[in-house]
Tab-separated table of C-alpha atoms and ligand atoms in Angstrom:
chain	number	residue	atom	x	y	z
A	1	UNK	CA	8.301	16.839	7.633
A	2	UNK	CA	4.797	15.806	7.782
A	3	UNK	CA	2.237	18.501	8.818
A	4	UNK	CA	0.152	17.307	12.099
A	5	UNK	CA	-2.894	17.915	10.393
A	6	UNK	CA	-4.409	14.913	8.856
A	7	UNK	CA	-4.656	15.084	4.806
A	8	UNK	CA	-7.973	13.920	3.274
A	9	UNK	CA	-7.775	12.298	-0.024
A	10	UNK	CA	-10.823	11.344	-2.088
A	11	UNK	CA	-10.527	8.418	-4.584
A	12	UNK	CA	-13.359	8.740	-7.159
A	13	UNK	CA	-13.929	6.900	-10.219
A	14	UNK	CA	-16.462	4.861	-11.796
A	15	UNK	CA	-17.488	1.303	-10.504
A	16	UNK	CA	-15.181	-1.556	-11.583
A	17	UNK	CA	-12.578	1.012	-12.041
A	18	UNK	CA	-10.106	-0.199	-9.458
A	19	UNK	CA	-10.590	1.886	-6.403
A	20	UNK	CA	-10.888	-0.973	-3.952
A	21	UNK	CA	-7.910	-2.913	-5.185
A	22	UNK	CA	-5.776	0.502	-5.384
A	23	UNK	CA	-6.819	0.970	-1.912
A	24	UNK	CA	-6.105	-2.447	-1.054
A	25	UNK	CA	-2.433	-2.060	-2.258
A	26	UNK	CA	-2.103	1.255	-0.087
A	27	UNK	CA	-3.248	-0.627	2.835
A	28	UNK	CA	-0.794	-3.187	2.359
A	29	UNK	CA	1.896	-0.786	2.483
A	30	UNK	CA	1.310	-0.182	5.808
A	31	UNK	CA	1.027	-3.388	7.568
A	32	UNK	CA	0.697	-1.954	11.032
A	33	UNK	CA	-2.781	-0.638	10.236
A	34	UNK	CA	-5.739	-2.935	10.345
A	35	UNK	CA	-7.719	-2.931	7.137
A	36	UNK	CA	-10.786	-1.163	8.300
A	37	UNK	CA	-13.043	-0.826	5.159
A	38	UNK	CA	-16.043	0.759	6.447
A	39	UNK	CA	-18.925	-0.213	4.065
A	40	UNK	CA	-21.930	1.925	4.290
A	41	UNK	CA	-25.499	0.662	3.555
A	42	UNK	CA	-26.650	1.339	-0.038
A	43	UNK	CA	-23.721	3.271	-0.944
A	44	UNK	CA	-20.211	2.180	-1.566
A	45	UNK	CA	-17.858	4.229	0.435
A	46	UNK	CA	-14.468	2.861	1.680
A	47	UNK	CA	-12.619	4.765	4.312
A	48	UNK	CA	-8.748	4.270	5.874
A	49	UNK	CA	-5.962	5.961	7.278
A	50	UNK	CA	-2.384	5.410	6.367
A	51	UNK	CA	-0.139	7.663	8.649
A	52	UNK	CA	-1.230	11.080	8.273
A	53	UNK	CA	-3.288	10.348	4.939
A	54	UNK	CA	-6.899	9.644	5.206
A	55	UNK	CA	-8.381	8.004	2.055
A	56	UNK	CA	-12.232	8.143	1.550
A	57	UNK	CA	-13.308	6.370	-1.770
A	58	UNK	CA	-16.478	6.639	-3.785
A	59	UNK	CA	-18.167	5.215	-6.493
A	60	UNK	CA	-19.139	7.876	-9.002
A	61	UNK	CA	-22.016	5.478	-10.519
A	62	UNK	CA	-25.784	4.545	-9.823
A	63	UNK	CA	-27.133	7.252	-11.680
A	64	UNK	CA	-25.704	9.791	-9.338
A	65	UNK	CA	-28.184	8.942	-6.629
A	66	UNK	CA	-25.433	9.383	-3.910
A	67	UNK	CA	-23.742	12.444	-5.895
A	68	UNK	CA	-24.435	14.657	-3.188
A	69	UNK	CA	-22.875	12.381	-0.763
A	70	UNK	CA	-19.593	12.360	-2.494
A	71	UNK	CA	-19.725	16.061	-3.316
A	72	UNK	CA	-20.074	17.143	0.256
A	73	UNK	CA	-16.531	15.637	0.828
A	74	UNK	CA	-15.304	18.080	-2.134
A	75	UNK	CA	-14.888	21.009	0.494
A	76	UNK	CA	-12.792	19.383	3.051
A	77	UNK	CA	-10.371	17.151	0.867
A	78	UNK	CA	-6.532	18.169	0.158
A	79	UNK	CA	-6.496	15.876	-2.703
A	80	UNK	CA	-8.364	13.790	-5.195
A	81	UNK	CA	-7.513	10.428	-6.897
A	82	UNK	CA	-9.280	9.966	-10.045
A	83	UNK	CA	-9.295	6.316	-11.031
A	84	UNK	CA	-10.010	5.259	-14.864
A	85	UNK	CA	-10.413	1.760	-16.163
A	86	UNK	CA	-7.940	2.281	-19.117
A	87	UNK	CA	-9.332	-0.976	-20.816
A	88	UNK	CA	-13.066	0.420	-20.356
A	89	UNK	CA	-13.237	2.574	-23.939
A	90	UNK	CA	-16.974	2.582	-24.036
A	91	UNK	CA	-17.496	4.333	-20.850
A	92	UNK	CA	-14.645	6.934	-21.495
A	93	UNK	CA	-17.435	9.253	-22.409
A	94	UNK	CA	-19.057	8.575	-19.148
A	95	UNK	CA	-15.877	9.345	-17.366
A	96	UNK	CA	-15.321	12.561	-19.045
A	97	UNK	CA	-18.865	13.703	-18.030
A	98	UNK	CA	-18.167	12.901	-14.363
A	99	UNK	CA	-14.728	14.517	-14.615
A	100	UNK	CA	-16.519	17.677	-16.213
A	101	UNK	CA	-18.997	17.951	-13.348
A	102	UNK	CA	-16.140	17.337	-10.877
A	103	UNK	CA	-14.162	20.102	-12.523
A	104	UNK	CA	-17.080	22.744	-12.472
A	105	UNK	CA	-18.229	22.078	-8.871
A	106	UNK	CA	-18.041	25.085	-6.998
A	107	UNK	CA	-16.159	23.505	-4.018
A	108	UNK	CA	-13.594	22.429	-6.591
A	109	UNK	CA	-13.462	25.149	-9.015
A	110	UNK	CA	-12.581	27.438	-6.356
A	111	UNK	CA	-9.785	25.343	-4.835
A	112	UNK	CA	-6.160	24.836	-5.507
A	113	UNK	CA	-6.378	20.910	-4.961
A	114	UNK	CA	-4.185	18.537	-6.869
A	115	UNK	CA	-5.554	15.839	-9.048
A	116	UNK	CA	-3.929	12.459	-9.373
A	117	UNK	CA	-5.347	10.607	-12.671
A	118	UNK	CA	-4.685	6.767	-12.281
A	119	UNK	CA	-5.041	5.085	-15.836
A	120	UNK	CA	-5.462	1.798	-14.216
A	121	UNK	CA	-5.441	-2.020	-15.540
A	122	UNK	CA	-2.261	-1.220	-17.709
A	123	UNK	CA	-1.688	-4.995	-17.626
A	124	UNK	CA	-4.641	-5.469	-20.005
A	125	UNK	CA	-3.610	-5.573	-23.777
A	126	UNK	CA	-6.474	-3.562	-25.090
A	127	UNK	CA	-5.603	-0.601	-22.531
A	128	UNK	CA	-5.412	3.109	-23.441
A	129	UNK	CA	-2.026	4.978	-22.941
A	130	UNK	CA	-1.963	7.627	-20.360
A	131	UNK	CA	-1.338	10.122	-23.494
A	132	UNK	CA	-4.964	8.953	-25.270
A	133	UNK	CA	-6.696	9.116	-22.094
A	134	UNK	CA	-5.196	12.505	-21.369
A	135	UNK	CA	-6.229	13.964	-24.531
A	136	UNK	CA	-9.886	12.342	-24.415
A	137	UNK	CA	-10.365	13.773	-21.048
A	138	UNK	CA	-9.089	17.058	-22.159
A	139	UNK	CA	-6.762	17.221	-19.300
A	140	UNK	CA	-4.627	20.131	-20.665
A	141	UNK	CA	-7.469	22.242	-19.868
A	142	UNK	CA	-6.863	21.935	-15.927
A	143	UNK	CA	-4.628	25.150	-15.440
A	144	UNK	CA	-5.238	26.222	-12.000
A	145	UNK	CA	-4.550	23.115	-10.151
A	146	UNK	CA	-1.607	20.835	-10.087
A	147	UNK	CA	-2.528	17.268	-12.016
A	148	UNK	CA	-0.388	14.124	-12.755
A	149	UNK	CA	-1.443	11.053	-14.769
A	150	UNK	CA	0.359	7.761	-14.237
A	151	UNK	CA	-0.603	4.444	-15.424
A	152	UNK	CA	-1.234	1.626	-12.583
A	153	UNK	CA	-1.689	-1.882	-12.149
A	154	UNK	CA	-3.678	-1.981	-8.900
A	155	UNK	CA	-3.329	-6.008	-8.597
A	156	UNK	CA	0.480	-5.932	-8.627
A	157	UNK	CA	0.783	-2.277	-7.136
A	158	UNK	CA	3.074	-1.032	-10.183
A	159	UNK	CA	2.814	2.511	-10.909
A	160	UNK	CA	1.058	3.200	-7.592
A	161	UNK	CA	3.931	4.380	-5.699
A	162	UNK	CA	5.192	7.067	-7.995
A	163	UNK	CA	1.446	8.528	-8.238
A	164	UNK	CA	1.241	8.562	-4.591
A	165	UNK	CA	4.491	10.034	-4.233
A	166	UNK	CA	3.707	12.868	-6.627
A	167	UNK	CA	0.409	13.616	-4.731
A	168	UNK	CA	2.153	13.686	-1.265
A	169	UNK	CA	4.624	16.140	-2.520
A	170	UNK	CA	1.840	18.320	-3.588
A	171	UNK	CA	0.222	18.044	-0.033
A	172	UNK	CA	3.257	18.959	2.377
B	1	GTP	P1	-16.592	-1.074	-7.255
B	1	GTP	O1	-16.284	-1.969	-5.982
B	1	GTP	O2	-17.394	-1.276	-8.288
B	1	GTP	O3	-17.060	0.283	-6.840
B	1	GTP	O4	-15.212	-0.850	-8.224
B	1	GTP	P2	-13.764	-0.370	-7.894
B	1	GTP	O5	-13.734	0.785	-8.576
B	1	GTP	O6	-13.783	-0.477	-6.289
B	1	GTP	O7	-13.015	-1.819	-8.717
B	1	GTP	P3	-12.463	-2.894	-7.747
B	1	GTP	O8	-11.355	-2.667	-7.226
B	1	GTP	O9	-13.578	-3.846	-7.228
B	1	GTP	O10	-11.868	-3.689	-9.233
B	1	GTP	C1	-12.856	-4.270	-10.219
B	1	GTP	C2	-12.443	-5.452	-10.750
B	1	GTP	O11	-11.146	-4.943	-11.814
B	1	GTP	C3	-11.918	-6.460	-9.974
B	1	GTP	O12	-12.093	-7.710	-10.659
B	1	GTP	C4	-10.448	-6.372	-9.985
B	1	GTP	O13	-9.691	-7.393	-9.815
B	1	GTP	C5	-10.220	-5.940	-11.515
B	1	GTP	N1	-8.888	-4.975	-11.294
B	1	GTP	C6	-8.869	-3.827	-10.574
B	1	GTP	N2	-7.452	-3.069	-10.962
B	1	GTP	C7	-7.037	-3.856	-11.852
B	1	GTP	C8	-5.714	-4.048	-12.693
B	1	GTP	O14	-4.784	-2.910	-12.623
B	1	GTP	N3	-5.493	-4.974	-13.821
B	1	GTP	C9	-6.683	-5.884	-13.917
B	1	GTP	N4	-6.198	-6.506	-14.854
B	1	GTP	N5	-7.577	-5.963	-13.127
B	1	GTP	C10	-7.908	-4.970	-12.242
């Protein structure tokens, strides 16, 4: 059964990776809940709760101007969803830089939190496979945390359920 304690999931990714679209899909799964997107002035943050799981999404862009703001959440999250635009080959190196910083952060290094990688926009013809993305980002180096990668289409919701199921299993 679910613990009483709320699980906090951090949703990270570059701008345009599909975070908002994914969150909207998750909100749709639970129609009892109002779609309470709370925009913060000057910073793209979204929050909502699905039963016992609270999701907070951050944009890892803007030259890291707000880096400290999202890093502040590392300490208290129980899981991370890392969203990648699988059609954005040009910025895969930027994604890797951001992942490196995330994995090196003291509040992440010290904790065994599960990381779900979503290779999003799988519907686009020029999209990279999850195998290609996993090897480009060197995901095999993550050995002290459970991680999983799956392909998603945030517009249709395809693949999302499988990923979230995996993450929830790691939490409880
Ligand atoms: P910011 O709002 O800039 O932080 O980006 P975001 O990560 O929240 O991305 P958002 O959900 O706004 O999606 C960016 C664009 O990609 C939108 O035009 C979406 O419709 C589109 N998009 C998101 N997911 C998919 C997908 O799976 N397939 C396709 N084809 N388009 C997608």
